[in-house]
Amino acid sequence: MKNKKLLPVIGLLILLIAYYNLFFVNIFKIFSIINPLYVFLCVKFFDSRRIYDFKLDEKTAIRFEKYMKRYPQLYLYLANIVKKNITDNIKKPIVLDLGIGPGLLSKEINKLLPEAHIIGVDPSEEMLKLSKKNANVETIVGGAEKIPMDNNSVDVVVCRFNLTYWRDPKKGFSEVNRVLKPGGKFVIEALNKDFSYLKLFLIKICMILKGSGFDVARYHFVAYNTAYSMDCVKKLFREASFEIVYSEGEKKDWKYIFVGKKIDA
């Protein structure tokens, strides 16, 4: 593949620039990665490698789970948004956690909505095993483009940072609309394509220093390669017959949240 052949050249350029910084630049600038070319090359180098060699095996799934368990407040925040979008007249809501991963979001939804029946869908059997361990959920192997559920069967669909892995987002949004009951809600939290590459690179370095492991950092790099802008997601909602009833996040933030209501036919 064309990009793969460039990896040795990019790697050499990174080393040369680092050598220059080390011996010819003021000592106070050595550790502040301010050289735009250096940052760009580093990010492209790691991005390319992640495209070719990332695999979500059992060990990587466990490392991902272990790292993300440090941030339960992130899952609790989204779980509260899910709760707010279930009307009081629904006593036993059916919630679809689309791209459930290790089940950390569903775990928080269990706490807030103990009467809810949560169904977790994910293409990774390794992640589904972890989700069963972490939360009280029914699990199904599947993906967004072909959700293995009946029409009009779900009260709320929630999707956290999974959109970036959908091969066909238009089909995915259409499928979400299909499985939602009339007036049902689609809560989506997604990575922002317009987020700064420089900030992304620095965040991933911090992740590694905090012990995330290289595979988990790779996972996040891959995610941003195919992320979507806020405007793109607004369009996907409209085209799939949703009315956006809530949103948060700015154009250059690292993520954003939308809630769409299924428009009755």
PDB file of C-alpha atoms in Angstrom:
ATOM      1  CA  MET A   1       0.000   0.000   0.000  1.00  0.00           C
ATOM      2  CA  LYS A   2       1.252   3.436  -0.926  1.00  0.00           C
ATOM      3  CA  ASN A   3       1.151   5.003   2.561  1.00  0.00           C
ATOM      4  CA  LYS A   4       2.855   2.012   4.122  1.00  0.00           C
ATOM      5  CA  LYS A   5       5.890   2.478   1.850  1.00  0.00           C
ATOM      6  CA  LEU A   6       6.300   6.017   3.190  1.00  0.00           C
ATOM      7  CA  LEU A   7       6.542   4.972   6.840  1.00  0.00           C
ATOM      8  CA  PRO A   8      10.361   4.530   6.875  1.00  0.00           C
ATOM      9  CA  VAL A   9      10.798   7.964   5.255  1.00  0.00           C
ATOM     10  CA  ILE A  10       8.438   9.627   7.731  1.00  0.00           C
ATOM     11  CA  GLY A  11      10.160   7.873  10.624  1.00  0.00           C
ATOM     12  CA  LEU A  12      13.569   9.112   9.422  1.00  0.00           C
ATOM     13  CA  LEU A  13      12.289  12.690   9.129  1.00  0.00           C
ATOM     14  CA  ILE A  14      10.945  12.512  12.702  1.00  0.00           C
ATOM     15  CA  LEU A  15      14.359  11.390  13.964  1.00  0.00           C
ATOM     16  CA  LEU A  16      16.175  14.132  12.038  1.00  0.00           C
ATOM     17  CA  ILE A  17      13.881  16.848  13.374  1.00  0.00           C
ATOM     18  CA  ALA A  18      14.201  15.470  16.894  1.00  0.00           C
ATOM     19  CA  TYR A  19      18.003  15.469  16.499  1.00  0.00           C
ATOM     20  CA  TYR A  20      17.901  19.089  15.334  1.00  0.00           C
ATOM     21  CA  ASN A  21      15.725  20.083  18.298  1.00  0.00           C
ATOM     22  CA  LEU A  22      18.021  18.300  20.719  1.00  0.00           C
ATOM     23  CA  PHE A  23      21.285  19.886  19.610  1.00  0.00           C
ATOM     24  CA  PHE A  24      20.413  23.201  17.993  1.00  0.00           C
ATOM     25  CA  VAL A  25      17.273  24.552  19.665  1.00  0.00           C
ATOM     26  CA  ASN A  26      17.033  26.326  23.018  1.00  0.00           C
ATOM     27  CA  ILE A  27      16.815  23.792  25.848  1.00  0.00           C
ATOM     28  CA  PHE A  28      13.441  25.174  26.977  1.00  0.00           C
ATOM     29  CA  LYS A  29      11.922  24.260  23.636  1.00  0.00           C
ATOM     30  CA  ILE A  30      13.124  20.669  23.616  1.00  0.00           C
ATOM     31  CA  PHE A  31      10.230  19.289  25.625  1.00  0.00           C
ATOM     32  CA  SER A  32       7.511  21.565  24.236  1.00  0.00           C
ATOM     33  CA  ILE A  33       6.556  19.933  20.968  1.00  0.00           C
ATOM     34  CA  ILE A  34       5.889  23.162  19.133  1.00  0.00           C
ATOM     35  CA  ASN A  35       7.365  22.357  15.756  1.00  0.00           C
ATOM     36  CA  PRO A  36       4.274  21.963  13.526  1.00  0.00           C
ATOM     37  CA  LEU A  37       6.097  19.778  11.012  1.00  0.00           C
ATOM     38  CA  TYR A  38       7.337  17.491  13.787  1.00  0.00           C
ATOM     39  CA  VAL A  39       3.845  17.128  15.235  1.00  0.00           C
ATOM     40  CA  PHE A  40       2.323  16.543  11.807  1.00  0.00           C
ATOM     41  CA  LEU A  41       4.840  13.847  10.915  1.00  0.00           C
ATOM     42  CA  CYS A  42       4.487  12.103  14.277  1.00  0.00           C
ATOM     43  CA  VAL A  43       0.712  12.018  14.034  1.00  0.00           C
ATOM     44  CA  LYS A  44       0.744  10.812  10.429  1.00  0.00           C
ATOM     45  CA  PHE A  45       3.340   8.172  11.291  1.00  0.00           C
ATOM     46  CA  PHE A  46       1.295   6.778  14.175  1.00  0.00           C
ATOM     47  CA  ASP A  47      -1.993   7.139  12.297  1.00  0.00           C
ATOM     48  CA  SER A  48      -0.649   5.112   9.400  1.00  0.00           C
ATOM     49  CA  ARG A  49       0.658   2.379  11.661  1.00  0.00           C
ATOM     50  CA  ARG A  50      -2.650   2.138  13.462  1.00  0.00           C
ATOM     51  CA  ILE A  51      -4.532   1.720  10.206  1.00  0.00           C
ATOM     52  CA  TYR A  52      -2.414  -1.252   9.263  1.00  0.00           C
ATOM     53  CA  ASP A  53      -1.754  -3.102  12.495  1.00  0.00           C
ATOM     54  CA  PHE A  54      -4.550  -2.436  14.979  1.00  0.00           C
ATOM     55  CA  LYS A  55      -6.453  -5.516  16.148  1.00  0.00           C
ATOM     56  CA  LEU A  56      -9.020  -5.619  18.942  1.00  0.00           C
ATOM     57  CA  ASP A  57      -7.991  -8.926  20.500  1.00  0.00           C
ATOM     58  CA  GLU A  58      -8.787 -10.123  24.018  1.00  0.00           C
ATOM     59  CA  LYS A  59      -5.735  -8.505  25.634  1.00  0.00           C
ATOM     60  CA  THR A  60      -6.382  -5.148  23.994  1.00  0.00           C
ATOM     61  CA  ALA A  61     -10.058  -5.245  24.993  1.00  0.00           C
ATOM     62  CA  ILE A  62      -9.085  -5.896  28.623  1.00  0.00           C
ATOM     63  CA  ARG A  63      -6.523  -3.061  28.595  1.00  0.00           C
ATOM     64  CA  PHE A  64      -9.120  -0.727  27.109  1.00  0.00           C
ATOM     65  CA  GLU A  65     -11.601  -1.704  29.833  1.00  0.00           C
ATOM     66  CA  LYS A  66      -9.015  -1.244  32.580  1.00  0.00           C
ATOM     67  CA  TYR A  67      -8.012   2.217  31.366  1.00  0.00           C
ATOM     68  CA  MET A  68     -11.562   3.502  30.828  1.00  0.00           C
ATOM     69  CA  LYS A  69     -12.698   2.308  34.256  1.00  0.00           C
ATOM     70  CA  ARG A  70     -10.686   5.237  35.612  1.00  0.00           C
ATOM     71  CA  TYR A  71     -13.278   7.659  34.227  1.00  0.00           C
ATOM     72  CA  PRO A  72     -16.733   6.530  35.440  1.00  0.00           C
ATOM     73  CA  GLN A  73     -17.910  10.159  35.488  1.00  0.00           C
ATOM     74  CA  LEU A  74     -17.798  10.246  31.683  1.00  0.00           C
ATOM     75  CA  TYR A  75     -20.210   7.322  31.460  1.00  0.00           C
ATOM     76  CA  LEU A  76     -22.409   8.644  34.269  1.00  0.00           C
ATOM     77  CA  TYR A  77     -22.792  11.969  32.466  1.00  0.00           C
ATOM     78  CA  LEU A  78     -24.117  10.308  29.308  1.00  0.00           C
ATOM     79  CA  ALA A  79     -26.259   7.887  31.320  1.00  0.00           C
ATOM     80  CA  ASN A  80     -27.998  10.896  32.878  1.00  0.00           C
ATOM     81  CA  ILE A  81     -28.781  12.254  29.419  1.00  0.00           C
ATOM     82  CA  VAL A  82     -30.285   8.880  28.513  1.00  0.00           C
ATOM     83  CA  LYS A  83     -32.437   8.973  31.641  1.00  0.00           C
ATOM     84  CA  LYS A  84     -33.668  12.499  30.900  1.00  0.00           C
ATOM     85  CA  ASN A  85     -34.850  11.355  27.479  1.00  0.00           C
ATOM     86  CA  ILE A  86     -37.119   8.606  28.772  1.00  0.00           C
ATOM     87  CA  THR A  87     -40.600   9.901  29.563  1.00  0.00           C
ATOM     88  CA  ASP A  88     -42.196   9.142  32.926  1.00  0.00           C
ATOM     89  CA  ASN A  89     -44.962   7.045  31.378  1.00  0.00           C
ATOM     90  CA  ILE A  90     -42.410   4.430  30.230  1.00  0.00           C
ATOM     91  CA  LYS A  91     -42.056   2.229  33.304  1.00  0.00           C
ATOM     92  CA  LYS A  92     -39.766  -0.441  31.856  1.00  0.00           C
ATOM     93  CA  PRO A  93     -37.790   1.209  29.064  1.00  0.00           C
ATOM     94  CA  ILE A  94     -35.899  -0.789  26.482  1.00  0.00           C
ATOM     95  CA  VAL A  95     -32.481   0.759  25.876  1.00  0.00           C
ATOM     96  CA  LEU A  96     -30.172  -0.243  23.041  1.00  0.00           C
ATOM     97  CA  ASP A  97     -26.483   0.415  23.755  1.00  0.00           C
ATOM     98  CA  LEU A  98     -25.150   0.401  20.212  1.00  0.00           C
ATOM     99  CA  GLY A  99     -21.426  -0.379  20.222  1.00  0.00           C
ATOM    100  CA  ILE A 100     -21.558  -1.339  23.884  1.00  0.00           C
ATOM    101  CA  GLY A 101     -17.831  -2.054  24.218  1.00  0.00           C
ATOM    102  CA  PRO A 102     -16.939  -3.226  27.746  1.00  0.00           C
ATOM    103  CA  GLY A 103     -20.349  -2.185  29.078  1.00  0.00           C
ATOM    104  CA  LEU A 104     -19.227   0.719  31.240  1.00  0.00           C
ATOM    105  CA  LEU A 105     -21.993   3.015  30.002  1.00  0.00           C
ATOM    106  CA  SER A 106     -24.632   0.321  30.498  1.00  0.00           C
ATOM    107  CA  LYS A 107     -23.308  -0.185  34.024  1.00  0.00           C
ATOM    108  CA  GLU A 108     -24.176   3.428  34.845  1.00  0.00           C
ATOM    109  CA  ILE A 109     -27.563   3.161  33.125  1.00  0.00           C
ATOM    110  CA  ASN A 110     -28.275   0.103  35.319  1.00  0.00           C
ATOM    111  CA  LYS A 111     -27.761   2.301  38.378  1.00  0.00           C
ATOM    112  CA  LEU A 112     -29.959   5.149  37.175  1.00  0.00           C
ATOM    113  CA  LEU A 113     -32.650   2.990  35.533  1.00  0.00           C
ATOM    114  CA  PRO A 114     -32.693  -0.346  37.383  1.00  0.00           C
ATOM    115  CA  GLU A 115     -36.014  -1.271  35.752  1.00  0.00           C
ATOM    116  CA  ALA A 116     -34.668  -0.792  32.197  1.00  0.00           C
ATOM    117  CA  HIS A 117     -33.954  -3.700  29.891  1.00  0.00           C
ATOM    118  CA  ILE A 118     -30.633  -2.939  28.222  1.00  0.00           C
ATOM    119  CA  ILE A 119     -29.570  -4.650  25.018  1.00  0.00           C
ATOM    120  CA  GLY A 120     -25.930  -4.329  24.005  1.00  0.00           C
ATOM    121  CA  VAL A 121     -24.955  -4.724  20.370  1.00  0.00           C
ATOM    122  CA  ASP A 122     -21.312  -4.909  19.299  1.00  0.00           C
ATOM    123  CA  PRO A 123     -19.375  -6.640  16.500  1.00  0.00           C
ATOM    124  CA  SER A 124     -16.652  -7.683  18.967  1.00  0.00           C
ATOM    125  CA  GLU A 125     -17.350 -10.851  20.933  1.00  0.00           C
ATOM    126  CA  GLU A 126     -14.462  -9.933  23.256  1.00  0.00           C
ATOM    127  CA  MET A 127     -16.176  -6.666  24.165  1.00  0.00           C
ATOM    128  CA  LEU A 128     -19.512  -8.404  24.650  1.00  0.00           C
ATOM    129  CA  LYS A 129     -17.927 -10.805  27.139  1.00  0.00           C
ATOM    130  CA  LEU A 130     -16.650  -7.842  29.154  1.00  0.00           C
ATOM    131  CA  SER A 131     -20.003  -6.059  28.979  1.00  0.00           C
ATOM    132  CA  LYS A 132     -21.756  -9.103  30.470  1.00  0.00           C
ATOM    133  CA  LYS A 133     -19.255  -9.014  33.322  1.00  0.00           C
ATOM    134  CA  ASN A 134     -19.665  -5.287  33.995  1.00  0.00           C
ATOM    135  CA  ALA A 135     -23.388  -4.728  33.503  1.00  0.00           C
ATOM    136  CA  ASN A 136     -26.786  -6.388  33.605  1.00  0.00           C
ATOM    137  CA  VAL A 137     -27.386  -6.570  29.853  1.00  0.00           C
ATOM    138  CA  GLU A 138     -28.574  -8.792  27.068  1.00  0.00           C
ATOM    139  CA  THR A 139     -25.886  -8.975  24.393  1.00  0.00           C
ATOM    140  CA  ILE A 140     -26.115  -9.538  20.645  1.00  0.00           C
ATOM    141  CA  VAL A 141     -23.327  -9.673  18.061  1.00  0.00           C
ATOM    142  CA  GLY A 142     -24.050  -7.116  15.371  1.00  0.00           C
ATOM    143  CA  GLY A 143     -23.355  -3.696  13.906  1.00  0.00           C
ATOM    144  CA  ALA A 144     -25.084  -0.403  13.219  1.00  0.00           C
ATOM    145  CA  GLU A 145     -25.704  -1.058   9.538  1.00  0.00           C
ATOM    146  CA  LYS A 146     -27.786  -4.154  10.293  1.00  0.00           C
ATOM    147  CA  ILE A 147     -29.132  -4.027  13.837  1.00  0.00           C
ATOM    148  CA  PRO A 148     -30.465  -7.480  14.776  1.00  0.00           C
ATOM    149  CA  MET A 149     -33.699  -6.191  16.323  1.00  0.00           C
ATOM    150  CA  ASP A 150     -37.344  -5.771  15.323  1.00  0.00           C
ATOM    151  CA  ASN A 151     -38.924  -2.607  13.984  1.00  0.00           C
ATOM    152  CA  ASN A 152     -40.302  -0.157  16.582  1.00  0.00           C
ATOM    153  CA  SER A 153     -38.919  -2.182  19.500  1.00  0.00           C
ATOM    154  CA  VAL A 154     -36.671   0.259  21.415  1.00  0.00           C
ATOM    155  CA  ASP A 155     -37.373   3.371  23.496  1.00  0.00           C
ATOM    156  CA  VAL A 156     -33.851   4.831  23.411  1.00  0.00           C
ATOM    157  CA  VAL A 157     -30.731   4.083  21.404  1.00  0.00           C
ATOM    158  CA  VAL A 158     -27.455   5.331  22.850  1.00  0.00           C
ATOM    159  CA  CYS A 159     -24.155   5.286  21.031  1.00  0.00           C
ATOM    160  CA  ARG A 160     -20.897   6.432  22.624  1.00  0.00           C
ATOM    161  CA  PHE A 161     -17.870   7.035  20.362  1.00  0.00           C
ATOM    162  CA  ASN A 162     -18.878   4.250  17.996  1.00  0.00           C
ATOM    163  CA  LEU A 163     -20.007   6.273  14.987  1.00  0.00           C
ATOM    164  CA  THR A 164     -16.446   6.558  13.720  1.00  0.00           C
ATOM    165  CA  TYR A 165     -16.383   2.786  13.062  1.00  0.00           C
ATOM    166  CA  TRP A 166     -19.594   2.609  11.059  1.00  0.00           C
ATOM    167  CA  ARG A 167     -18.852   1.698   7.448  1.00  0.00           C
ATOM    168  CA  ASP A 168     -22.080   3.289   6.220  1.00  0.00           C
ATOM    169  CA  PRO A 169     -23.359   6.008   8.606  1.00  0.00           C
ATOM    170  CA  LYS A 170     -26.425   6.793   6.484  1.00  0.00           C
ATOM    171  CA  LYS A 171     -27.486   3.162   6.708  1.00  0.00           C
ATOM    172  CA  GLY A 172     -26.672   3.157  10.446  1.00  0.00           C
ATOM    173  CA  PHE A 173     -28.897   6.161  11.163  1.00  0.00           C
ATOM    174  CA  SER A 174     -31.666   4.608   9.081  1.00  0.00           C
ATOM    175  CA  GLU A 175     -31.394   1.384  11.096  1.00  0.00           C
ATOM    176  CA  VAL A 176     -31.548   3.289  14.386  1.00  0.00           C
ATOM    177  CA  ASN A 177     -34.724   4.979  13.169  1.00  0.00           C
ATOM    178  CA  ARG A 178     -36.182   1.601  12.179  1.00  0.00           C
ATOM    179  CA  VAL A 179     -35.725  -0.041  15.600  1.00  0.00           C
ATOM    180  CA  LEU A 180     -36.925   2.983  17.598  1.00  0.00           C
ATOM    181  CA  LYS A 181     -40.537   3.229  18.656  1.00  0.00           C
ATOM    182  CA  PRO A 182     -42.477   6.278  17.426  1.00  0.00           C
ATOM    183  CA  GLY A 183     -41.138   9.289  19.313  1.00  0.00           C
ATOM    184  CA  GLY A 184     -38.104   7.291  20.506  1.00  0.00           C
ATOM    185  CA  LYS A 185     -34.782   9.033  21.099  1.00  0.00           C
ATOM    186  CA  PHE A 186     -31.307   8.530  19.653  1.00  0.00           C
ATOM    187  CA  VAL A 187     -28.556   9.762  21.999  1.00  0.00           C
ATOM    188  CA  ILE A 188     -25.154   9.932  20.347  1.00  0.00           C
ATOM    189  CA  GLU A 189     -21.800  11.072  21.703  1.00  0.00           C
ATOM    190  CA  ALA A 190     -19.153  11.239  18.998  1.00  0.00           C
ATOM    191  CA  LEU A 191     -15.583  12.291  18.323  1.00  0.00           C
ATOM    192  CA  ASN A 192     -15.212  15.525  16.396  1.00  0.00           C
ATOM    193  CA  LYS A 193     -13.429  15.454  13.059  1.00  0.00           C
ATOM    194  CA  ASP A 194     -12.646  19.173  13.440  1.00  0.00           C
ATOM    195  CA  PHE A 195     -10.645  18.682  16.645  1.00  0.00           C
ATOM    196  CA  SER A 196      -7.051  19.966  16.472  1.00  0.00           C
ATOM    197  CA  TYR A 197      -4.462  17.371  15.384  1.00  0.00           C
ATOM    198  CA  LEU A 198      -1.904  19.007  17.659  1.00  0.00           C
ATOM    199  CA  LYS A 199      -4.162  18.700  20.716  1.00  0.00           C
ATOM    200  CA  LEU A 200      -5.026  15.150  19.740  1.00  0.00           C
ATOM    201  CA  PHE A 201      -1.371  14.184  19.547  1.00  0.00           C
ATOM    202  CA  LEU A 202      -0.602  15.692  22.953  1.00  0.00           C
ATOM    203  CA  ILE A 203      -3.621  13.972  24.525  1.00  0.00           C
ATOM    204  CA  LYS A 204      -2.493  10.602  23.223  1.00  0.00           C
ATOM    205  CA  ILE A 205       1.010  11.143  24.588  1.00  0.00           C
ATOM    206  CA  CYS A 206      -0.569  11.890  27.985  1.00  0.00           C
ATOM    207  CA  MET A 207      -2.656   8.726  27.702  1.00  0.00           C
ATOM    208  CA  ILE A 208       0.435   6.617  27.177  1.00  0.00           C
ATOM    209  CA  LEU A 209       2.224   8.317  30.077  1.00  0.00           C
ATOM    210  CA  LYS A 210      -0.802   7.536  32.275  1.00  0.00           C
ATOM    211  CA  GLY A 211      -0.488   3.877  31.435  1.00  0.00           C
ATOM    212  CA  SER A 212      -3.122   3.385  28.751  1.00  0.00           C
ATOM    213  CA  GLY A 213      -0.812   1.160  26.742  1.00  0.00           C
ATOM    214  CA  PHE A 214       0.099   1.659  23.097  1.00  0.00           C
ATOM    215  CA  ASP A 215      -2.780  -0.460  21.780  1.00  0.00           C
ATOM    216  CA  VAL A 216      -5.397   1.646  23.583  1.00  0.00           C
ATOM    217  CA  ALA A 217      -3.766   4.839  22.293  1.00  0.00           C
ATOM    218  CA  ARG A 218      -3.780   3.318  18.809  1.00  0.00           C
ATOM    219  CA  TYR A 219      -7.486   2.629  19.174  1.00  0.00           C
ATOM    220  CA  HIS A 220      -8.135   6.327  19.782  1.00  0.00           C
ATOM    221  CA  PHE A 221      -5.983   7.411  16.849  1.00  0.00           C
ATOM    222  CA  VAL A 222      -7.912   5.133  14.508  1.00  0.00           C
ATOM    223  CA  ALA A 223     -11.151   6.584  15.826  1.00  0.00           C
ATOM    224  CA  TYR A 224     -10.250  10.149  14.844  1.00  0.00           C
ATOM    225  CA  ASN A 225      -9.170   9.060  11.353  1.00  0.00           C
ATOM    226  CA  THR A 226     -12.799   8.425  10.451  1.00  0.00           C
ATOM    227  CA  ALA A 227     -14.617  10.810  12.805  1.00  0.00           C
ATOM    228  CA  TYR A 228     -17.398  13.124  11.602  1.00  0.00           C
ATOM    229  CA  SER A 229     -17.976  16.841  12.006  1.00  0.00           C
ATOM    230  CA  MET A 230     -20.974  18.238  13.857  1.00  0.00           C
ATOM    231  CA  ASP A 231     -22.479  19.546  10.623  1.00  0.00           C
ATOM    232  CA  CYS A 232     -22.183  16.113   9.028  1.00  0.00           C
ATOM    233  CA  VAL A 233     -23.985  14.443  11.932  1.00  0.00           C
ATOM    234  CA  LYS A 234     -26.759  17.067  11.859  1.00  0.00           C
ATOM    235  CA  LYS A 235     -27.277  16.188   8.206  1.00  0.00           C
ATOM    236  CA  LEU A 236     -27.357  12.460   8.990  1.00  0.00           C
ATOM    237  CA  PHE A 237     -30.067  13.084  11.592  1.00  0.00           C
ATOM    238  CA  ARG A 238     -32.199  15.109   9.162  1.00  0.00           C
ATOM    239  CA  GLU A 239     -31.858  12.595   6.323  1.00  0.00           C
ATOM    240  CA  ALA A 240     -32.908   9.744   8.637  1.00  0.00           C
ATOM    241  CA  SER A 241     -36.090  11.558   9.752  1.00  0.00           C
ATOM    242  CA  PHE A 242     -34.954  12.744  13.164  1.00  0.00           C
ATOM    243  CA  GLU A 243     -35.605  16.055  14.872  1.00  0.00           C
ATOM    244  CA  ILE A 244     -32.605  17.221  16.924  1.00  0.00           C
ATOM    245  CA  VAL A 245     -33.969  18.104  20.361  1.00  0.00           C
ATOM    246  CA  TYR A 246     -30.699  18.585  22.256  1.00  0.00           C
ATOM    247  CA  SER A 247     -27.060  19.258  21.458  1.00  0.00           C
ATOM    248  CA  GLU A 248     -23.867  20.240  23.227  1.00  0.00           C
ATOM    249  CA  GLY A 249     -20.342  20.898  22.088  1.00  0.00           C
ATOM    250  CA  GLU A 250     -18.582  23.484  19.943  1.00  0.00           C
ATOM    251  CA  LYS A 251     -17.200  23.167  16.434  1.00  0.00           C
ATOM    252  CA  LYS A 252     -13.595  22.601  17.581  1.00  0.00           C
ATOM    253  CA  ASP A 253     -14.264  20.568  20.737  1.00  0.00           C
ATOM    254  CA  TRP A 254     -12.917  17.026  20.934  1.00  0.00           C
ATOM    255  CA  LYS A 255     -16.442  15.586  21.101  1.00  0.00           C
ATOM    256  CA  TYR A 256     -20.101  16.517  20.921  1.00  0.00           C
ATOM    257  CA  ILE A 257     -23.500  15.116  21.936  1.00  0.00           C
ATOM    258  CA  PHE A 258     -26.774  15.125  20.005  1.00  0.00           C
ATOM    259  CA  VAL A 259     -30.202  13.785  20.891  1.00  0.00           C
ATOM    260  CA  GLY A 260     -32.578  13.120  18.016  1.00  0.00           C
ATOM    261  CA  LYS A 261     -36.273  12.312  18.259  1.00  0.00           C
ATOM    262  CA  LYS A 262     -37.780   9.935  15.720  1.00  0.00           C
ATOM    263  CA  ILE A 263     -40.286  11.829  13.600  1.00  0.00           C
ATOM    264  CA  ASP A 264     -43.540   9.888  13.348  1.00  0.00           C
ATOM    265  CA  ALA A 265     -44.372   8.905   9.797  1.00  0.00           C
TER     266      ALA A 265
END
